[in-house]
Amino acid sequence: VNGTGKPRIAIIVSGLGLNFDGTMDAIDKLPGPVTLSFAPYGKTLDRTVGIARAAGHEIFLEVPLEPFDYPENDPGPDTLLTGQAPRDNLGRLFQVMSRFTGYVGVINNMGARFTASGADFGPVMEELGARGLGYLDDGSSNRSLAPQLAQANRVPFARIDATVDANPARDPIMKALAALEKKAREAGSAIGIVSALPVSIEAVTDWAAALADKDIEIVPASALMGTK
C-alpha cells in the first residue's frame, strides 16, 4: 500500500487506436489515471497517442503473440511466433514497437502458446529489459512464463487480476468493478482490463467518478508494477 494507505486500482483500456472516433471518445471521457493500451495497427496512432498522453494517460503498446489456435485466431500481421529464429521475432517486435512512441511498457495480445515457450519468449523479455520497458500480462494464460522471465531480466511486471467486461453489458461490468474494489481492499491493490467498447468506457467513467467517496485511488498501471 502506498503512502496514503488507500487501496489502489489500475484500469487498462485495451484495443485503442483501431477506431479513431471510439479512441477519441475514450480519451475524452476517462479520467487521466486510467491507463490506455494501443493496438499497433491503427492508421492515426501518432495523433491519437499524442492526444492521450497530453490528457495525462499512461500508454502501453499491445504486442501480438501466437495463441494456441493460431492461425484460426490471428492477432495480426506482425505476430511473434514460436519456433522462429529469435532475430525474426525480434524483427517483428521492432516493427510493432516502431508504430508509435511514448509507451511505458507492453501488454500481450493473445499469446498463450508464445508466452509458455521460454526459448521464444526469453529473447523478447531480454530486449524489454535492455530498453527499460515494463511487461503487463493480461492474465488470460496460467502457463505464461512472464513472471519468471520478467524477474530474470529485471523487467517491471504485473499481472492483470480481472477482465472487467468479460460480459460486455453495464450491470455485469459494474459487478466486476465492485469485485475489483473488494480485491483492492483485501490485497492493497488490484488491476482490471476492459476493451474499448462504448458500454465499457461509459461504465468505467461513471464508476471512476464515484470512487473518491469510497476512498479508493485509481493509479496508472506502472504504479503497481514491480521488479523482484
Coordinates of N, CA, C and O in Angstrom, one line a residue, residues 52-197:
A52 N -3.7 11.3 -26.2 CA -3.9 10.6 -25.0 C -2.9 11.0 -23.9 O -3.2 11.2 -22.7
R53 N -1.6 11.1 -24.4 CA -0.6 11.5 -23.4 C -0.8 12.9 -22.9 O -0.5 13.2 -21.7
A54 N -1.2 13.8 -23.8 CA -1.4 15.2 -23.4 C -2.5 15.2 -22.4 O -2.6 16.1 -21.5
A55 N -3.5 14.3 -22.4 CA -4.6 14.3 -21.5 C -4.2 13.6 -20.2 O -5.0 13.4 -19.3
G56 N -2.9 13.2 -20.1 CA -2.4 12.6 -18.8 C -2.5 11.1 -18.7 O -2.3 10.6 -17.6
H57 N -2.8 10.4 -19.8 CA -2.9 8.9 -19.7 C -1.5 8.3 -19.9 O -0.8 8.7 -20.7
E58 N -1.3 7.2 -19.1 CA -0.1 6.4 -19.3 C -0.5 5.4 -20.5 O -1.6 5.0 -20.6
I59 N 0.5 5.1 -21.3 CA 0.3 4.4 -22.5 C 1.1 3.1 -22.5 O 2.2 3.0 -22.2
F60 N 0.4 2.0 -23.0 CA 1.0 0.7 -23.2 C 0.8 0.3 -24.7 O -0.1 0.8 -25.4
L61 N 1.8 -0.5 -25.2 CA 1.7 -1.0 -26.6 C 1.3 -2.4 -26.5 O 1.9 -3.2 -25.8
E62 N 0.4 -2.8 -27.4 CA -0.1 -4.2 -27.5 C 0.8 -5.0 -28.5 O 0.9 -4.5 -29.6
V63 N 1.4 -6.0 -28.0 CA 2.3 -6.9 -28.9 C 1.5 -8.2 -29.2 O 1.2 -8.9 -28.3
P64 N 1.3 -8.4 -30.5 CA 0.6 -9.7 -30.9 C 1.5 -10.9 -30.8 O 2.5 -11.0 -31.4
L65 N 1.0 -11.9 -30.0 CA 1.8 -13.1 -29.7 C 1.0 -14.3 -30.1 O -0.3 -14.3 -29.9
E66 N 1.6 -15.3 -30.5 CA 0.9 -16.5 -31.0 C 0.0 -17.2 -29.9 O 0.5 -17.6 -28.9
P67 N -1.3 -17.4 -30.2 CA -2.1 -18.2 -29.4 C -2.1 -19.7 -29.7 O -1.5 -20.0 -30.8
F68 N -2.7 -20.5 -28.9 CA -2.7 -21.9 -29.3 C -3.4 -22.3 -30.6 O -3.0 -23.2 -31.3
D69 N -4.4 -21.5 -30.9 CA -5.2 -21.9 -32.1 C -4.9 -21.0 -33.3 O -5.7 -20.8 -34.2
Y70 N -3.6 -20.5 -33.3 CA -3.1 -19.8 -34.5 C -3.0 -20.7 -35.7 O -2.6 -21.9 -35.5
P71 N -3.4 -20.4 -36.9 CA -3.8 -19.1 -37.4 C -5.4 -18.9 -37.4 O -5.8 -17.8 -37.9
E72 N -6.2 -19.9 -36.9 CA -7.6 -19.6 -36.8 C -7.9 -18.3 -36.1 O -8.7 -17.5 -36.4
N73 N -7.1 -18.2 -35.0 CA -7.2 -17.0 -34.1 C -5.9 -16.2 -34.4 O -4.8 -16.7 -34.0
D74 N -6.0 -15.1 -35.1 CA -4.8 -14.4 -35.5 C -4.7 -13.0 -35.0 O -5.5 -12.1 -35.4
P75 N -3.8 -12.7 -34.1 CA -3.7 -11.3 -33.6 C -3.1 -10.3 -34.5 O -3.0 -9.1 -34.1
G76 N -2.8 -10.7 -35.8 CA -2.3 -9.6 -36.7 C -1.1 -10.0 -37.5 O -0.4 -11.0 -37.2
P77 N -0.7 -9.1 -38.5 CA 0.3 -9.5 -39.4 C 1.7 -9.6 -38.8 O 2.6 -10.3 -39.3
D78 N 2.0 -8.9 -37.7 CA 3.4 -9.0 -37.1 C 3.4 -9.9 -35.9 O 4.3 -9.7 -35.0
T79 N 2.6 -10.9 -35.8 CA 2.5 -11.8 -34.7 C 3.8 -12.5 -34.5 O 4.4 -13.1 -35.4
L80 N 4.3 -12.4 -33.2 CA 5.5 -13.2 -32.9 C 5.2 -14.7 -32.7 O 4.2 -15.0 -32.0
L81 N 5.9 -15.5 -33.4 CA 5.6 -17.0 -33.4 C 6.6 -17.9 -32.7 O 7.8 -17.6 -32.7
T82 N 6.1 -19.0 -32.2 CA 7.0 -20.0 -31.6 C 7.8 -20.7 -32.7 O 7.4 -20.8 -33.8
G83 N 9.0 -21.1 -32.3 CA 9.8 -21.9 -33.3 C 10.5 -21.1 -34.4 O 11.0 -21.7 -35.3
Q84 N 10.5 -19.8 -34.3 CA 11.2 -18.9 -35.3 C 12.6 -18.6 -34.7 O 12.8 -18.7 -33.5
A85 N 13.4 -18.2 -35.6 CA 14.7 -17.7 -35.1 C 14.5 -16.5 -34.3 O 13.6 -15.6 -34.7
P86 N 15.2 -16.3 -33.1 CA 14.9 -15.2 -32.3 C 15.0 -13.8 -33.1 O 14.3 -12.9 -32.9
R87 N 16.0 -13.8 -34.0 CA 16.1 -12.5 -34.8 C 14.9 -12.2 -35.6 O 14.5 -11.0 -35.8
D88 N 14.2 -13.2 -36.1 CA 12.9 -13.0 -36.8 C 11.8 -12.4 -35.9 O 11.2 -11.4 -36.3
N89 N 11.7 -13.0 -34.7 CA 10.7 -12.5 -33.8 C 11.1 -11.1 -33.3 O 10.2 -10.2 -33.1
L90 N 12.4 -10.9 -33.1 CA 12.8 -9.5 -32.6 C 12.6 -8.5 -33.7 O 12.2 -7.4 -33.5
G91 N 12.7 -8.9 -35.0 CA 12.4 -8.1 -36.1 C 11.0 -7.6 -36.1 O 10.6 -6.5 -36.3
R92 N 10.1 -8.6 -35.8 CA 8.7 -8.3 -35.7 C 8.4 -7.4 -34.5 O 7.6 -6.5 -34.6
L93 N 9.1 -7.7 -33.4 CA 8.9 -6.9 -32.2 C 9.3 -5.4 -32.5 O 8.5 -4.5 -32.2
F94 N 10.4 -5.2 -33.2 CA 10.9 -3.8 -33.5 C 9.9 -3.1 -34.4 O 9.6 -1.9 -34.3
Q95 N 9.3 -3.9 -35.4 CA 8.3 -3.4 -36.3 C 7.1 -2.9 -35.5 O 6.7 -1.7 -35.7
V96 N 6.6 -3.7 -34.6 CA 5.5 -3.3 -33.7 C 5.9 -2.1 -32.9 O 5.1 -1.1 -32.7
M97 N 7.1 -2.1 -32.3 CA 7.5 -1.1 -31.4 C 7.7 0.3 -32.1 O 7.7 1.3 -31.4
S98 N 7.9 0.2 -33.4 CA 8.2 1.5 -34.1 C 6.9 2.2 -34.5 O 7.0 3.3 -35.1
R99 N 5.7 1.7 -34.2 CA 4.5 2.2 -34.7 C 4.1 3.6 -34.0 O 3.5 4.4 -34.6
F100 N 4.5 3.7 -32.8 CA 4.4 5.0 -32.1 C 5.3 5.0 -30.9 O 6.0 4.0 -30.6
T101 N 5.4 6.1 -30.2 CA 6.4 6.3 -29.1 C 5.6 6.7 -27.8 O 4.5 7.0 -27.9
G102 N 6.4 6.7 -26.7 CA 5.8 7.2 -25.5 C 5.1 6.2 -24.6 O 4.5 6.6 -23.6
Y103 N 5.3 4.9 -24.9 CA 4.7 3.9 -24.0 C 5.7 3.5 -22.9 O 6.9 3.5 -23.1
V104 N 5.1 3.1 -21.8 CA 6.0 2.8 -20.6 C 6.3 1.3 -20.6 O 7.1 0.8 -19.9
G105 N 5.5 0.5 -21.4 CA 5.7 -0.9 -21.5 C 4.8 -1.6 -22.5 O 4.1 -0.9 -23.2
V106 N 4.8 -2.9 -22.5 CA 4.0 -3.6 -23.5 C 3.0 -4.5 -22.7 O 3.3 -4.9 -21.6
I107 N 2.0 -4.9 -23.4 CA 1.0 -5.9 -22.9 C 0.8 -6.9 -24.0 O 0.8 -6.5 -25.2
N108 N 0.6 -8.1 -23.6 CA 0.4 -9.2 -24.7 C -1.0 -9.1 -25.3 O -2.0 -8.8 -24.6
N109 N -1.1 -9.3 -26.6 CA -2.4 -9.5 -27.2 C -2.4 -11.0 -27.6 O -1.7 -11.4 -28.5
M110 N -3.3 -11.8 -26.9 CA -3.3 -13.2 -27.0 C -2.0 -13.8 -26.5 O -1.4 -13.3 -25.6
G111 N -1.5 -14.8 -27.2 CA -0.1 -15.3 -26.9 C 0.0 -16.5 -25.9 O 1.1 -16.7 -25.4
A112 N -1.0 -17.2 -25.7 CA -0.9 -18.3 -24.7 C 0.2 -19.3 -25.1 O 0.9 -19.8 -24.3
R113 N 0.3 -19.6 -26.4 CA 1.4 -20.5 -26.8 C 2.8 -19.9 -26.7 O 3.7 -20.5 -26.2
F114 N 2.9 -18.6 -27.2 CA 4.2 -18.0 -27.2 C 4.7 -17.7 -25.8 O 5.9 -18.0 -25.5
T115 N 3.8 -17.3 -24.9 CA 4.3 -16.9 -23.5 C 4.6 -18.2 -22.7 O 5.2 -18.1 -21.6
A116 N 4.2 -19.4 -23.2 CA 4.6 -20.6 -22.4 C 5.9 -21.2 -22.9 O 6.4 -22.2 -22.4
S117 N 6.5 -20.6 -23.9 CA 7.7 -21.1 -24.5 C 8.9 -20.2 -24.1 O 9.1 -19.1 -24.7
G118 N 9.7 -20.7 -23.2 CA 10.9 -19.9 -22.7 C 11.9 -19.6 -23.8 O 12.4 -18.4 -23.9
A119 N 12.1 -20.5 -24.8 CA 13.1 -20.3 -25.8 C 12.7 -19.1 -26.7 O 13.5 -18.4 -27.2
D120 N 11.3 -19.0 -26.9 CA 10.8 -17.9 -27.8 C 10.6 -16.6 -27.1 O 10.9 -15.5 -27.6
F121 N 10.1 -16.7 -25.9 CA 9.7 -15.6 -25.1 C 10.9 -14.9 -24.4 O 10.9 -13.7 -24.3
G122 N 11.9 -15.7 -24.1 CA 13.1 -15.2 -23.4 C 13.8 -14.0 -24.1 O 14.0 -13.0 -23.4
P123 N 14.1 -14.2 -25.4 CA 14.8 -13.1 -26.0 C 14.0 -11.8 -26.1 O 14.5 -10.7 -26.1
V124 N 12.6 -11.9 -26.1 CA 11.8 -10.7 -26.1 C 11.8 -10.0 -24.8 O 12.0 -8.8 -24.7
M125 N 11.8 -10.8 -23.7 CA 11.8 -10.2 -22.4 C 13.2 -9.6 -22.1 O 13.3 -8.5 -21.5
E126 N 14.2 -10.2 -22.7 CA 15.6 -9.6 -22.6 C 15.7 -8.2 -23.2 O 16.3 -7.3 -22.7
E127 N 15.0 -8.1 -24.4 CA 15.0 -6.9 -25.1 C 14.2 -5.8 -24.3 O 14.7 -4.7 -24.3
L128 N 13.1 -6.2 -23.7 CA 12.4 -5.2 -22.9 C 13.2 -4.7 -21.8 O 13.2 -3.5 -21.4
G129 N 13.9 -5.7 -21.1 CA 14.8 -5.3 -20.0 C 15.9 -4.3 -20.5 O 16.2 -3.3 -19.8
A130 N 16.5 -4.6 -21.6 CA 17.5 -3.7 -22.1 C 17.0 -2.3 -22.4 O 17.7 -1.3 -22.3
R131 N 15.7 -2.2 -22.8 CA 15.1 -0.9 -23.1 C 14.4 -0.2 -21.9 O 13.8 0.8 -22.1
G132 N 14.4 -0.9 -20.8 CA 13.7 -0.3 -19.6 C 12.2 -0.3 -19.7 O 11.6 0.6 -19.1
L133 N 11.6 -1.2 -20.5 CA 10.2 -1.2 -20.6 C 9.6 -2.3 -19.7 O 10.2 -3.3 -19.4
G134 N 8.4 -2.0 -19.3 CA 7.6 -3.0 -18.4 C 6.9 -4.0 -19.3 O 6.7 -3.8 -20.5
Y135 N 6.4 -5.1 -18.6 CA 5.6 -6.1 -19.2 C 4.3 -6.3 -18.4 O 4.4 -6.7 -17.2
L136 N 3.2 -6.1 -19.0 CA 1.9 -6.3 -18.3 C 1.3 -7.6 -18.9 O 1.1 -7.6 -20.1
D137 N 1.0 -8.6 -18.1 CA 0.4 -9.8 -18.5 C -1.1 -9.7 -18.4 O -1.6 -9.3 -17.4
D138 N -1.8 -10.0 -19.5 CA -3.3 -9.7 -19.5 C -4.0 -10.8 -18.6 O -5.2 -10.7 -18.5
G139 N -3.3 -11.7 -18.1 CA -3.9 -12.6 -17.1 C -4.7 -13.8 -17.7 O -5.3 -14.5 -17.0
S140 N -4.6 -13.9 -19.1 CA -5.5 -14.9 -19.7 C -4.9 -16.3 -19.8 O -5.6 -17.2 -20.0
S141 N -3.6 -16.4 -19.5 CA -3.0 -17.7 -19.6 C -2.2 -18.1 -18.3 O -1.3 -17.3 -17.9
N142 N -2.6 -19.2 -17.7 CA -1.9 -19.6 -16.5 C -0.5 -20.2 -16.7 O 0.3 -20.4 -15.8
R143 N -0.3 -20.5 -18.0 CA 1.0 -21.1 -18.4 C 2.1 -20.1 -18.8 O 3.2 -20.4 -19.1
S144 N 1.7 -18.8 -18.7 CA 2.7 -17.8 -19.1 C 3.9 -17.8 -18.2 O 3.8 -17.8 -17.0
L145 N 5.1 -17.7 -18.9 CA 6.4 -17.7 -18.1 C 6.8 -16.2 -17.8 O 7.9 -16.0 -17.4
A146 N 5.9 -15.3 -18.1 CA 6.2 -13.9 -17.9 C 6.7 -13.5 -16.5 O 7.7 -12.8 -16.4
P147 N 6.2 -14.1 -15.4 CA 6.7 -13.7 -14.1 C 8.2 -14.0 -13.9 O 9.0 -13.2 -13.5
Q148 N 8.5 -15.3 -14.3 CA 9.9 -15.7 -14.1 C 10.9 -14.9 -15.1 O 11.9 -14.5 -14.7
L149 N 10.4 -14.8 -16.4 CA 11.3 -14.1 -17.3 C 11.5 -12.6 -17.0 O 12.5 -12.1 -17.2
A150 N 10.4 -12.0 -16.5 CA 10.5 -10.6 -16.1 C 11.5 -10.4 -15.0 O 12.3 -9.5 -15.0
Q151 N 11.4 -11.3 -14.0 CA 12.3 -11.3 -12.9 C 13.7 -11.4 -13.3 O 14.6 -10.7 -12.9
A152 N 14.0 -12.4 -14.2 CA 15.3 -12.7 -14.6 C 15.9 -11.5 -15.4 O 17.2 -11.3 -15.4
N153 N 15.1 -10.7 -16.1 CA 15.6 -9.6 -16.9 C 15.3 -8.3 -16.3 O 15.5 -7.2 -16.9
R154 N 14.9 -8.3 -15.0 CA 14.6 -7.0 -14.3 C 13.6 -6.1 -15.0 O 13.7 -4.9 -15.1
V155 N 12.6 -6.8 -15.6 CA 11.5 -6.0 -16.3 C 10.4 -5.8 -15.3 O 9.9 -6.7 -14.6
P156 N 10.0 -4.5 -15.1 CA 8.9 -4.2 -14.3 C 7.7 -5.0 -14.7 O 7.4 -5.0 -15.9
F157 N 7.0 -5.6 -13.8 CA 6.0 -6.6 -14.2 C 4.7 -6.5 -13.3 O 4.8 -6.3 -12.1
A158 N 3.6 -6.8 -13.9 CA 2.4 -7.1 -13.1 C 1.4 -7.9 -14.0 O 1.5 -8.0 -15.2
R159 N 0.6 -8.6 -13.3 CA -0.4 -9.5 -14.0 C -1.8 -8.9 -13.7 O -2.1 -8.6 -12.5
I160 N -2.6 -8.8 -14.7 CA -4.0 -8.3 -14.6 C -4.8 -9.3 -13.8 O -4.7 -10.5 -14.0
D161 N -5.6 -8.8 -12.8 CA -6.4 -9.7 -12.0 C -7.7 -10.1 -12.6 O -8.3 -11.1 -12.4
A162 N -8.3 -9.2 -13.4 CA -9.7 -9.5 -13.9 C -9.9 -8.7 -15.3 O -9.5 -7.6 -15.5
T163 N -10.6 -9.4 -16.2 CA -11.2 -8.8 -17.4 C -12.6 -8.3 -17.0 O -13.5 -9.1 -16.7
V164 N -12.7 -7.0 -16.8 CA -13.9 -6.4 -16.2 C -15.1 -6.5 -17.1 O -16.2 -6.6 -16.6
D165 N -14.9 -6.5 -18.4 CA -16.1 -6.6 -19.3 C -16.1 -7.9 -20.1 O -16.5 -8.0 -21.3
A166 N -15.8 -9.0 -19.4 CA -15.9 -10.3 -20.0 C -17.3 -10.5 -20.5 O -17.6 -11.1 -21.5
N167 N -18.3 -10.0 -19.7 CA -19.7 -9.9 -20.2 C -20.0 -8.5 -20.4 O -20.1 -7.7 -19.5
P168 N -20.0 -8.0 -21.7 CA -20.0 -6.6 -22.0 C -21.3 -5.9 -22.0 O -21.8 -5.4 -23.0
A169 N -21.9 -5.9 -20.8 CA -23.1 -5.2 -20.5 C -23.0 -4.4 -19.2 O -22.2 -4.8 -18.4
R170 N -23.7 -3.3 -19.1 CA -23.4 -2.4 -17.9 C -23.5 -3.1 -16.6 O -22.5 -3.0 -15.7
D171 N -24.5 -3.9 -16.3 CA -24.6 -4.5 -14.9 C -23.5 -5.4 -14.6 O -22.9 -5.3 -13.5
P172 N -23.2 -6.4 -15.5 CA -22.0 -7.3 -15.2 C -20.7 -6.5 -15.1 O -19.9 -6.9 -14.2
I173 N -20.5 -5.4 -15.8 CA -19.3 -4.6 -15.7 C -19.2 -4.0 -14.3 O -18.2 -4.0 -13.7
M174 N -20.4 -3.4 -13.9 CA -20.4 -2.7 -12.6 C -20.1 -3.8 -11.5 O -19.4 -3.5 -10.5
K175 N -20.7 -5.0 -11.6 CA -20.4 -6.0 -10.6 C -18.9 -6.4 -10.6 O -18.3 -6.6 -9.6
A176 N -18.3 -6.5 -11.8 CA -16.9 -6.9 -11.9 C -16.0 -5.8 -11.3 O -15.0 -6.1 -10.6
L177 N -16.4 -4.5 -11.5 CA -15.7 -3.4 -10.9 C -15.8 -3.4 -9.3 O -14.8 -3.2 -8.6
A178 N -17.0 -3.8 -8.8 CA -17.2 -3.9 -7.4 C -16.3 -5.0 -6.8 O -15.7 -4.9 -5.7
A179 N -16.2 -6.1 -7.6 CA -15.3 -7.2 -7.1 C -13.8 -6.8 -7.1 O -13.1 -7.2 -6.3
L180 N -13.5 -5.9 -8.1 CA -12.1 -5.4 -8.1 C -11.8 -4.5 -6.9 O -10.7 -4.6 -6.4
E181 N -12.8 -3.7 -6.5 CA -12.7 -2.9 -5.3 C -12.4 -3.8 -4.1 O -11.6 -3.5 -3.3
K182 N -13.2 -4.8 -4.0 CA -13.1 -5.8 -2.9 C -11.7 -6.3 -2.8 O -11.0 -6.4 -1.8
K183 N -11.2 -6.8 -4.0 CA -9.8 -7.3 -4.0 C -8.8 -6.3 -3.6 O -7.8 -6.6 -2.9
A184 N -9.0 -5.0 -4.1 CA -8.0 -4.0 -3.8 C -8.0 -3.7 -2.3 O -7.0 -3.4 -1.6
R185 N -9.2 -3.8 -1.6 CA -9.3 -3.5 -0.2 C -8.6 -4.7 0.6 O -7.9 -4.4 1.6
E186 N -8.7 -5.9 0.0 CA -8.1 -7.0 0.7 C -6.6 -7.1 0.5 O -5.8 -7.4 1.4
A187 N -6.2 -6.8 -0.8 CA -4.7 -7.0 -1.1 C -4.0 -5.7 -1.1 O -2.7 -5.7 -1.3
G188 N -4.6 -4.6 -1.1 CA -3.9 -3.3 -1.2 C -4.0 -2.7 -2.6 O -3.9 -1.5 -2.7
S189 N -4.1 -3.6 -3.6 CA -4.2 -3.1 -4.9 C -4.8 -4.2 -5.8 O -4.9 -5.3 -5.4
A190 N -5.3 -3.7 -7.0 CA -5.8 -4.7 -8.0 C -5.8 -4.0 -9.4 O -5.7 -2.8 -9.5
I191 N -5.7 -4.9 -10.4 CA -5.6 -4.4 -11.8 C -6.7 -5.0 -12.6 O -6.9 -6.3 -12.6
G192 N -7.5 -4.2 -13.3 CA -8.5 -4.7 -14.2 C -8.3 -4.2 -15.6 O -7.7 -3.2 -15.8
I193 N -8.8 -5.0 -16.6 CA -8.7 -4.6 -18.0 C -10.0 -4.6 -18.6 O -10.9 -5.4 -18.3
V194 N -10.3 -3.6 -19.5 CA -11.6 -3.6 -20.3 C -11.2 -3.3 -21.7 O -10.2 -2.8 -22.0
S195 N -12.1 -3.7 -22.6 CA -11.9 -3.4 -24.0 C -12.5 -2.0 -24.3 O -13.1 -1.4 -23.4
A196 N -12.2 -1.5 -25.5 CA -12.6 -0.1 -25.8 C -14.1 0.0 -26.3 O -14.4 1.0 -26.9
L197 N -14.9 -0.9 -25.9 CA -16.3 -0.9 -26.2 C -17.0 0.3 -25.6 O -16.7 0.6 -24.4

